[in-house]
């Protein structure tokens, strides 16, 4: 079982994943739960795309800093390319700003490095990459206010799920079902960026500016490292206990997932969570003392809960009408109730 935001390309991606994961048995053993983010007032902050039901949500598209950077890096590239063109054709900076997309998309589609990429120098592609960082950071990511809070209810709900551990049972429309030990959800790049902001792993990134590319050691927020084709955010649940300390650093012995614990500790073991962006570990800056720079699940849950509390009444901040606000759960919705409750009218299912 997998979950997908109800957009055709997202659902198709989830279907392909389940087919690959289950093989020839996918159509009989697997299912994709579709989550229609606008399918019901009760879906407010209880979907994979909460911003879809937030009237106050705006994608800043990089804002002032992105505009400043575009006015810096694009004119020299535009002038260089125009000098190579003969005849009655002149490129504008707005044309050149989207040319690198062709490099990335054609390379992805054909499975090999596109010749178009050689139109640009390595330095120019790096400048373009930074333009994308600014676009996401100040568009819908860590550099925004409301947008960066959109996925906090989802994350808070997900952590409650992790706290209960594997082996849980959920309630479907026709009875109970076993919640997969590996929970997979498929969403759009915007929500992926909002989720990264909610995790706090970029909390030690100094605010990006449109004047110059940061030094390497100060440039942590690189959008291509998580908002790529098949970009992933993974939450690993680790059950570990300290072992004899033979070195200065504390050592841990970690078990694979098994029966669900009743709380964050069991038999002397403690539960940790580790966050990965595209398979690379991104520790939470304020909590990374666990194995593999993980964070104790109970502590991380408190961190996220505190952030959610500080975010205030998200329904109110979204300017959701009072009548609609009264239909859901609290001021921040159910978050991700659909992982264990499939009876919502905004939920459906398709065969992989």
mmCIF file of C-alpha atoms in Angstrom:
data_model
loop_
_atom_site.group_PDB
_atom_site.id
_atom_site.type_symbol
_atom_site.label_atom_id
_atom_site.label_comp_id
_atom_site.label_asym_id
_atom_site.label_seq_id
_atom_site.Cartn_x
_atom_site.Cartn_y
_atom_site.Cartn_z
ATOM 1 C CA UNK A 1 0.000 0.000 0.000
ATOM 2 C CA UNK A 2 1.185 3.475 -0.912
ATOM 3 C CA UNK A 3 -0.365 6.944 -0.719
ATOM 4 C CA UNK A 4 -0.370 9.598 -3.443
ATOM 5 C CA UNK A 5 -1.474 13.186 -3.878
ATOM 6 C CA UNK A 6 -4.296 13.135 -6.426
ATOM 7 C CA UNK A 7 -2.418 14.534 -9.404
ATOM 8 C CA UNK A 8 -2.074 12.217 -12.451
ATOM 9 C CA UNK A 9 1.726 12.197 -12.596
ATOM 10 C CA UNK A 10 1.994 11.677 -8.838
ATOM 11 C CA UNK A 11 -0.475 8.778 -8.851
ATOM 12 C CA UNK A 12 1.309 7.210 -11.826
ATOM 13 C CA UNK A 13 4.623 7.452 -9.982
ATOM 14 C CA UNK A 14 3.110 5.703 -6.966
ATOM 15 C CA UNK A 15 1.649 2.992 -9.189
ATOM 16 C CA UNK A 16 5.026 2.376 -10.807
ATOM 17 C CA UNK A 17 6.689 2.175 -7.397
ATOM 18 C CA UNK A 18 4.220 -0.430 -6.139
ATOM 19 C CA UNK A 19 4.641 -2.453 -9.342
ATOM 20 C CA UNK A 20 8.388 -2.427 -8.886
ATOM 21 C CA UNK A 21 8.160 -3.229 -5.176
ATOM 22 C CA UNK A 22 5.652 -6.087 -5.454
ATOM 23 C CA UNK A 23 6.442 -7.298 -8.961
ATOM 24 C CA UNK A 24 3.877 -9.452 -10.752
ATOM 25 C CA UNK A 25 1.675 -9.565 -7.643
ATOM 26 C CA UNK A 26 1.202 -5.786 -7.523
ATOM 27 C CA UNK A 27 -2.294 -5.720 -9.019
ATOM 28 C CA UNK A 28 -3.628 -8.271 -6.525
ATOM 29 C CA UNK A 29 -1.630 -7.453 -3.399
ATOM 30 C CA UNK A 30 -1.066 -3.722 -3.757
ATOM 31 C CA UNK A 31 -3.126 -0.567 -3.811
ATOM 32 C CA UNK A 32 -2.499 3.158 -4.100
ATOM 33 C CA UNK A 33 -4.561 5.350 -1.794
ATOM 34 C CA UNK A 34 -5.277 8.658 -3.525
ATOM 35 C CA UNK A 35 -5.556 11.776 -1.366
ATOM 36 C CA UNK A 36 -7.644 14.545 -2.914
ATOM 37 C CA UNK A 37 -6.373 17.667 -1.173
ATOM 38 C CA UNK A 38 -9.435 19.671 -2.249
ATOM 39 C CA UNK A 39 -11.985 16.860 -1.998
ATOM 40 C CA UNK A 40 -13.565 17.866 1.303
ATOM 41 C CA UNK A 41 -13.430 20.642 3.907
ATOM 42 C CA UNK A 42 -12.206 17.943 6.288
ATOM 43 C CA UNK A 43 -9.089 17.600 4.128
ATOM 44 C CA UNK A 44 -7.829 20.969 5.376
ATOM 45 C CA UNK A 45 -4.417 20.230 6.869
ATOM 46 C CA UNK A 46 -5.129 16.522 6.519
ATOM 47 C CA UNK A 47 -3.765 15.791 3.067
ATOM 48 C CA UNK A 48 -0.538 15.583 1.093
ATOM 49 C CA UNK A 49 -1.008 19.115 -0.263
ATOM 50 C CA UNK A 50 -2.399 21.342 2.511
ATOM 51 C CA UNK A 51 -1.556 24.534 0.637
ATOM 52 C CA UNK A 52 -4.265 23.640 -1.922
ATOM 53 C CA UNK A 53 -6.924 24.585 0.653
ATOM 54 C CA UNK A 54 -5.100 27.602 2.068
ATOM 55 C CA UNK A 55 -6.439 30.788 0.412
ATOM 56 C CA UNK A 56 -3.632 32.862 1.929
ATOM 57 C CA UNK A 57 -0.921 30.638 0.478
ATOM 58 C CA UNK A 58 1.302 32.328 -2.083
ATOM 59 C CA UNK A 59 4.300 30.937 -3.903
ATOM 60 C CA UNK A 60 6.773 33.807 -3.684
ATOM 61 C CA UNK A 61 8.785 32.293 -6.565
ATOM 62 C CA UNK A 62 12.013 33.451 -4.962
ATOM 63 C CA UNK A 63 10.917 36.982 -4.194
ATOM 64 C CA UNK A 64 13.229 39.976 -4.134
ATOM 65 C CA UNK A 65 16.422 37.966 -3.702
ATOM 66 C CA UNK A 66 15.718 35.789 -6.748
ATOM 67 C CA UNK A 67 14.989 38.885 -8.833
ATOM 68 C CA UNK A 68 18.216 40.478 -7.644
ATOM 69 C CA UNK A 69 20.239 37.383 -8.547
ATOM 70 C CA UNK A 70 18.608 37.110 -11.987
ATOM 71 C CA UNK A 71 19.630 40.677 -12.762
ATOM 72 C CA UNK A 72 23.200 39.749 -11.827
ATOM 73 C CA UNK A 73 23.873 36.398 -13.481
ATOM 74 C CA UNK A 74 21.594 36.380 -16.540
ATOM 75 C CA UNK A 75 22.778 39.456 -18.542
ATOM 76 C CA UNK A 76 26.359 38.154 -19.107
ATOM 77 C CA UNK A 77 25.062 34.752 -20.248
ATOM 78 C CA UNK A 78 22.500 36.391 -22.520
ATOM 79 C CA UNK A 79 25.138 38.639 -24.078
ATOM 80 C CA UNK A 80 27.477 35.683 -24.677
ATOM 81 C CA UNK A 81 24.777 33.603 -26.378
ATOM 82 C CA UNK A 82 23.528 36.501 -28.514
ATOM 83 C CA UNK A 83 27.070 37.058 -29.758
ATOM 84 C CA UNK A 84 27.041 33.497 -31.114
ATOM 85 C CA UNK A 85 23.813 33.994 -33.068
ATOM 86 C CA UNK A 86 23.683 35.456 -36.569
ATOM 87 C CA UNK A 87 20.566 36.752 -38.260
ATOM 88 C CA UNK A 88 17.456 38.399 -36.905
ATOM 89 C CA UNK A 89 17.276 36.628 -33.563
ATOM 90 C CA UNK A 90 17.962 38.097 -30.156
ATOM 91 C CA UNK A 91 17.448 36.318 -26.861
ATOM 92 C CA UNK A 92 16.086 38.133 -23.818
ATOM 93 C CA UNK A 93 17.157 37.288 -20.285
ATOM 94 C CA UNK A 94 13.690 35.780 -19.750
ATOM 95 C CA UNK A 95 14.447 33.320 -22.561
ATOM 96 C CA UNK A 96 17.848 32.396 -21.216
ATOM 97 C CA UNK A 97 16.508 31.901 -17.698
ATOM 98 C CA UNK A 98 14.590 28.791 -18.782
ATOM 99 C CA UNK A 99 17.136 27.338 -21.224
ATOM 100 C CA UNK A 100 18.865 25.195 -18.577
ATOM 101 C CA UNK A 101 15.570 23.382 -17.996
ATOM 102 C CA UNK A 102 16.090 21.785 -21.406
ATOM 103 C CA UNK A 103 19.436 20.446 -20.231
ATOM 104 C CA UNK A 104 17.938 18.784 -17.178
ATOM 105 C CA UNK A 105 14.710 17.501 -18.664
ATOM 106 C CA UNK A 106 16.201 16.094 -21.865
ATOM 107 C CA UNK A 107 18.931 14.353 -19.870
ATOM 108 C CA UNK A 108 16.264 12.839 -17.623
ATOM 109 C CA UNK A 109 13.996 11.787 -20.489
ATOM 110 C CA UNK A 110 16.678 10.217 -22.676
ATOM 111 C CA UNK A 111 18.757 8.792 -19.853
ATOM 112 C CA UNK A 112 21.937 10.396 -21.124
ATOM 113 C CA UNK A 113 23.651 13.751 -20.855
ATOM 114 C CA UNK A 114 21.941 16.178 -23.219
ATOM 115 C CA UNK A 115 24.169 17.942 -25.799
ATOM 116 C CA UNK A 116 22.206 21.090 -24.969
ATOM 117 C CA UNK A 117 23.941 21.221 -21.599
ATOM 118 C CA UNK A 118 27.216 22.122 -23.321
ATOM 119 C CA UNK A 119 25.678 25.453 -24.347
ATOM 120 C CA UNK A 120 26.486 26.617 -20.821
ATOM 121 C CA UNK A 121 29.739 26.696 -18.915
ATOM 122 C CA UNK A 122 30.089 24.922 -15.581
ATOM 123 C CA UNK A 123 30.135 28.297 -13.833
ATOM 124 C CA UNK A 124 26.911 29.360 -15.553
ATOM 125 C CA UNK A 125 25.147 26.149 -14.573
ATOM 126 C CA UNK A 126 26.241 26.722 -10.981
ATOM 127 C CA UNK A 127 24.743 30.211 -11.140
ATOM 128 C CA UNK A 128 21.524 28.734 -12.481
ATOM 129 C CA UNK A 129 21.513 26.196 -9.659
ATOM 130 C CA UNK A 130 21.719 29.001 -7.115
ATOM 131 C CA UNK A 131 18.813 30.720 -8.854
ATOM 132 C CA UNK A 132 16.770 27.575 -8.217
ATOM 133 C CA UNK A 133 17.873 27.534 -4.573
ATOM 134 C CA UNK A 134 16.580 31.082 -4.163
ATOM 135 C CA UNK A 135 13.389 30.179 -6.000
ATOM 136 C CA UNK A 136 12.544 27.388 -3.540
ATOM 137 C CA UNK A 137 14.001 28.949 -0.382
ATOM 138 C CA UNK A 138 12.062 32.201 -0.745
ATOM 139 C CA UNK A 139 9.205 30.721 -2.769
ATOM 140 C CA UNK A 140 7.820 27.967 -0.542
ATOM 141 C CA UNK A 141 10.722 26.892 1.661
ATOM 142 C CA UNK A 142 12.650 27.866 4.765
ATOM 143 C CA UNK A 143 12.866 31.528 3.801
ATOM 144 C CA UNK A 144 9.091 31.989 3.929
ATOM 145 C CA UNK A 145 6.675 32.373 6.817
ATOM 146 C CA UNK A 146 3.341 30.669 6.121
ATOM 147 C CA UNK A 147 4.576 28.333 3.382
ATOM 148 C CA UNK A 148 7.261 26.850 5.617
ATOM 149 C CA UNK A 149 4.538 25.865 8.137
ATOM 150 C CA UNK A 150 2.261 24.068 5.670
ATOM 151 C CA UNK A 151 3.546 20.545 6.344
ATOM 152 C CA UNK A 152 3.969 20.835 10.120
ATOM 153 C CA UNK A 153 0.612 19.151 10.889
ATOM 154 C CA UNK A 154 1.517 16.316 8.509
ATOM 155 C CA UNK A 155 4.936 15.858 10.113
ATOM 156 C CA UNK A 156 3.496 16.010 13.611
ATOM 157 C CA UNK A 157 1.003 13.282 12.709
ATOM 158 C CA UNK A 158 3.699 11.197 11.022
ATOM 159 C CA UNK A 159 5.844 11.307 14.156
ATOM 160 C CA UNK A 160 2.932 10.015 16.215
ATOM 161 C CA UNK A 161 2.733 7.118 13.767
ATOM 162 C CA UNK A 162 6.464 6.447 14.137
ATOM 163 C CA UNK A 163 6.111 6.614 17.902
ATOM 164 C CA UNK A 164 3.698 3.690 17.861
ATOM 165 C CA UNK A 165 6.084 1.649 15.733
ATOM 166 C CA UNK A 166 5.518 -1.115 13.166
ATOM 167 C CA UNK A 167 2.698 -3.632 13.270
ATOM 168 C CA UNK A 168 -0.161 -1.142 13.562
ATOM 169 C CA UNK A 169 -3.678 -1.790 12.331
ATOM 170 C CA UNK A 170 -5.700 0.819 10.488
ATOM 171 C CA UNK A 171 -9.394 1.216 9.772
ATOM 172 C CA UNK A 172 -10.479 0.908 6.163
ATOM 173 C CA UNK A 173 -13.886 1.345 4.558
ATOM 174 C CA UNK A 174 -14.466 -2.413 4.617
ATOM 175 C CA UNK A 175 -12.670 -3.426 7.786
ATOM 176 C CA UNK A 176 -9.221 -3.215 9.281
ATOM 177 C CA UNK A 177 -5.896 -3.342 7.454
ATOM 178 C CA UNK A 178 -2.259 -3.638 8.437
ATOM 179 C CA UNK A 179 -0.402 -0.371 8.078
ATOM 180 C CA UNK A 180 2.765 -1.116 6.065
ATOM 181 C CA UNK A 181 5.973 -1.120 8.075
ATOM 182 C CA UNK A 182 7.434 0.950 5.239
ATOM 183 C CA UNK A 183 5.050 3.855 4.710
ATOM 184 C CA UNK A 184 5.461 5.557 1.327
ATOM 185 C CA UNK A 185 3.717 8.743 0.241
ATOM 186 C CA UNK A 186 4.083 10.503 -3.096
ATOM 187 C CA UNK A 187 3.584 14.238 -3.497
ATOM 188 C CA UNK A 188 4.590 17.236 -5.596
ATOM 189 C CA UNK A 189 7.846 19.174 -5.484
ATOM 190 C CA UNK A 190 6.194 22.073 -3.685
ATOM 191 C CA UNK A 191 5.022 19.918 -0.811
ATOM 192 C CA UNK A 192 8.406 18.188 -0.706
ATOM 193 C CA UNK A 193 10.055 21.586 -0.221
ATOM 194 C CA UNK A 194 7.532 22.516 2.458
ATOM 195 C CA UNK A 195 8.191 19.207 4.241
ATOM 196 C CA UNK A 196 11.948 19.832 4.252
ATOM 197 C CA UNK A 197 11.249 23.228 5.830
ATOM 198 C CA UNK A 198 9.043 21.600 8.463
ATOM 199 C CA UNK A 199 11.736 19.083 9.461
ATOM 200 C CA UNK A 200 14.137 21.832 10.540
ATOM 201 C CA UNK A 201 17.185 20.165 8.995
ATOM 202 C CA UNK A 202 18.028 23.430 7.218
ATOM 203 C CA UNK A 203 17.698 25.423 10.419
ATOM 204 C CA UNK A 204 21.385 26.350 10.503
ATOM 205 C CA UNK A 205 21.397 27.748 6.957
ATOM 206 C CA UNK A 206 22.122 31.468 6.969
ATOM 207 C CA UNK A 207 19.495 33.364 4.947
ATOM 208 C CA UNK A 208 20.363 33.203 1.266
ATOM 209 C CA UNK A 209 20.883 36.484 -0.554
ATOM 210 C CA UNK A 210 20.704 37.489 -4.170
ATOM 211 C CA UNK A 211 24.045 39.276 -4.268
ATOM 212 C CA UNK A 212 26.422 36.327 -4.526
ATOM 213 C CA UNK A 213 26.680 32.553 -4.210
ATOM 214 C CA UNK A 214 27.611 31.612 -0.633
ATOM 215 C CA UNK A 215 30.920 29.992 0.215
ATOM 216 C CA UNK A 216 30.751 26.197 0.019
ATOM 217 C CA UNK A 217 30.796 25.741 3.794
ATOM 218 C CA UNK A 218 27.853 28.144 4.147
ATOM 219 C CA UNK A 219 25.809 26.774 1.251
ATOM 220 C CA UNK A 220 23.697 23.985 2.713
ATOM 221 C CA UNK A 221 20.380 24.733 1.046
ATOM 222 C CA UNK A 222 20.937 23.216 -2.404
ATOM 223 C CA UNK A 223 17.540 22.479 -3.911
ATOM 224 C CA UNK A 224 18.867 19.954 -6.431
ATOM 225 C CA UNK A 225 19.818 17.700 -3.530
ATOM 226 C CA UNK A 226 16.190 17.135 -2.583
ATOM 227 C CA UNK A 227 13.855 18.680 -5.210
ATOM 228 C CA UNK A 228 15.257 16.526 -7.970
ATOM 229 C CA UNK A 229 13.490 14.022 -10.178
ATOM 230 C CA UNK A 230 12.412 11.328 -7.685
ATOM 231 C CA UNK A 231 13.411 13.531 -4.776
ATOM 232 C CA UNK A 232 12.833 11.843 -1.429
ATOM 233 C CA UNK A 233 12.545 12.731 2.236
ATOM 234 C CA UNK A 234 12.913 9.647 4.434
ATOM 235 C CA UNK A 235 12.330 9.220 8.155
ATOM 236 C CA UNK A 236 14.186 6.228 9.591
ATOM 237 C CA UNK A 237 12.953 4.799 12.878
ATOM 238 C CA UNK A 238 15.816 3.286 14.888
ATOM 239 C CA UNK A 239 15.517 1.182 18.048
ATOM 240 C CA UNK A 240 18.891 1.271 19.791
ATOM 241 C CA UNK A 241 20.594 0.741 23.129
ATOM 242 C CA UNK A 242 23.989 1.992 24.350
ATOM 243 C CA UNK A 243 26.819 -0.575 24.449
ATOM 244 C CA UNK A 244 30.120 -0.544 26.316
ATOM 245 C CA UNK A 245 31.986 2.668 25.627
ATOM 246 C CA UNK A 246 35.406 1.776 24.273
ATOM 247 C CA UNK A 247 35.883 5.121 22.580
ATOM 248 C CA UNK A 248 35.104 8.708 23.456
ATOM 249 C CA UNK A 249 31.930 8.652 21.384
ATOM 250 C CA UNK A 250 28.975 6.689 22.710
ATOM 251 C CA UNK A 251 28.302 3.496 20.765
ATOM 252 C CA UNK A 252 24.872 2.059 19.972
ATOM 253 C CA UNK A 253 23.421 -1.296 18.971
ATOM 254 C CA UNK A 254 20.351 -0.877 16.777
ATOM 255 C CA UNK A 255 17.708 -3.461 15.924
ATOM 256 C CA UNK A 256 15.606 -3.729 12.776
ATOM 257 C CA UNK A 257 11.906 -2.817 13.109
ATOM 258 C CA UNK A 258 9.706 -5.423 14.759
ATOM 259 C CA UNK A 259 6.758 -5.489 17.188
ATOM 260 C CA UNK A 260 5.457 -2.052 18.185
ATOM 261 C CA UNK A 261 6.629 -0.603 21.508
ATOM 262 C CA UNK A 262 4.196 1.086 23.855
ATOM 263 C CA UNK A 263 6.256 4.284 24.000
ATOM 264 C CA UNK A 264 9.640 5.705 23.005
ATOM 265 C CA UNK A 265 11.600 3.219 25.155
ATOM 266 C CA UNK A 266 11.395 -0.544 25.424
ATOM 267 C CA UNK A 267 13.601 -3.008 27.269
ATOM 268 C CA UNK A 268 16.363 -0.473 27.798
ATOM 269 C CA UNK A 269 16.269 0.575 24.155
ATOM 270 C CA UNK A 270 15.412 4.031 22.960
ATOM 271 C CA UNK A 271 13.751 5.012 19.720
ATOM 272 C CA UNK A 272 15.434 7.517 17.419
ATOM 273 C CA UNK A 273 14.535 9.149 14.147
ATOM 274 C CA UNK A 274 16.972 10.014 11.373
ATOM 275 C CA UNK A 275 16.135 12.185 8.379
ATOM 276 C CA UNK A 276 17.527 11.589 4.904
ATOM 277 C CA UNK A 277 17.189 13.747 1.811
ATOM 278 C CA UNK A 278 17.823 11.663 -1.297
ATOM 279 C CA UNK A 279 19.594 9.010 0.831
ATOM 280 C CA UNK A 280 21.969 11.523 2.465
ATOM 281 C CA UNK A 281 21.673 12.032 6.219
ATOM 282 C CA UNK A 282 20.624 15.560 7.194
ATOM 283 C CA UNK A 283 20.767 15.818 10.995
ATOM 284 C CA UNK A 284 18.553 18.190 12.936
ATOM 285 C CA UNK A 285 21.018 20.929 14.003
ATOM 286 C CA UNK A 286 19.711 21.064 17.579
ATOM 287 C CA UNK A 287 19.305 17.308 18.072
ATOM 288 C CA UNK A 288 21.841 14.881 16.626
ATOM 289 C CA UNK A 289 23.321 12.938 19.541
ATOM 290 C CA UNK A 290 21.794 9.596 18.616
ATOM 291 C CA UNK A 291 23.279 6.849 16.437
ATOM 292 C CA UNK A 292 24.166 8.073 12.967
ATOM 293 C CA UNK A 293 23.469 11.671 14.072
ATOM 294 C CA UNK A 294 19.840 10.796 14.696
ATOM 295 C CA UNK A 295 17.557 12.424 17.263
ATOM 296 C CA UNK A 296 15.617 10.722 20.037
ATOM 297 C CA UNK A 297 12.100 10.342 18.658
ATOM 298 C CA UNK A 298 10.494 11.711 21.801
ATOM 299 C CA UNK A 299 12.714 14.798 21.722
ATOM 300 C CA UNK A 300 12.170 15.394 18.019
ATOM 301 C CA UNK A 301 8.421 15.014 18.469
ATOM 302 C CA UNK A 302 8.589 17.733 21.124
ATOM 303 C CA UNK A 303 10.617 19.965 18.787
ATOM 304 C CA UNK A 304 8.078 19.623 15.985
ATOM 305 C CA UNK A 305 5.155 19.988 18.383
ATOM 306 C CA UNK A 306 6.660 23.220 19.685
ATOM 307 C CA UNK A 307 7.082 24.532 16.136
ATOM 308 C CA UNK A 308 3.485 23.639 15.383
ATOM 309 C CA UNK A 309 2.342 25.477 18.496
ATOM 310 C CA UNK A 310 4.398 28.528 17.577
ATOM 311 C CA UNK A 311 2.829 28.493 14.097
ATOM 312 C CA UNK A 312 -0.506 29.361 15.684
ATOM 313 C CA UNK A 313 -3.938 28.771 14.206
ATOM 314 C CA UNK A 314 -2.986 27.678 10.706
ATOM 315 C CA UNK A 315 -6.575 27.568 9.522
ATOM 316 C CA UNK A 316 -7.018 31.142 10.674
ATOM 317 C CA UNK A 317 -3.734 32.196 9.094
ATOM 318 C CA UNK A 318 -4.875 30.599 5.863
ATOM 319 C CA UNK A 319 -8.032 32.714 6.004
ATOM 320 C CA UNK A 320 -10.255 29.653 5.872
ATOM 321 C CA UNK A 321 -13.889 30.610 6.419
ATOM 322 C CA UNK A 322 -15.308 30.032 9.894
ATOM 323 C CA UNK A 323 -17.923 27.569 8.610
ATOM 324 C CA UNK A 324 -15.274 25.437 6.962
ATOM 325 C CA UNK A 325 -12.909 25.733 9.924
ATOM 326 C CA UNK A 326 -15.480 24.066 12.170
ATOM 327 C CA UNK A 327 -15.607 20.899 10.043
ATOM 328 C CA UNK A 328 -12.136 19.577 10.858
ATOM 329 C CA UNK A 329 -9.994 18.635 13.822
ATOM 330 C CA UNK A 330 -8.663 21.583 15.830
ATOM 331 C CA UNK A 331 -6.780 24.515 14.375
ATOM 332 C CA UNK A 332 -4.216 22.490 12.453
ATOM 333 C CA UNK A 333 -6.227 19.560 11.065
ATOM 334 C CA UNK A 334 -5.547 15.863 11.377
ATOM 335 C CA UNK A 335 -2.184 16.115 9.643
ATOM 336 C CA UNK A 336 -1.957 12.633 8.155
ATOM 337 C CA UNK A 337 -4.900 10.675 9.551
ATOM 338 C CA UNK A 338 -5.218 8.910 6.196
ATOM 339 C CA UNK A 339 -2.280 6.624 7.006
ATOM 340 C CA UNK A 340 -4.482 4.772 9.493
ATOM 341 C CA UNK A 341 -8.040 5.857 8.617
ATOM 342 C CA UNK A 342 -9.263 5.330 5.058
ATOM 343 C CA UNK A 343 -12.887 6.347 5.503
ATOM 344 C CA UNK A 344 -12.486 10.002 4.551
ATOM 345 C CA UNK A 345 -14.564 11.208 1.610
ATOM 346 C CA UNK A 346 -11.442 12.798 0.084
ATOM 347 C CA UNK A 347 -9.692 9.422 -0.131
ATOM 348 C CA UNK A 348 -9.874 6.933 -2.986
ATOM 349 C CA UNK A 349 -7.849 4.034 -4.332
ATOM 350 C CA UNK A 350 -6.479 2.758 -7.625
ATOM 351 C CA UNK A 351 -4.900 -0.509 -8.695
ATOM 352 C CA UNK A 352 -1.123 -0.288 -9.297
#
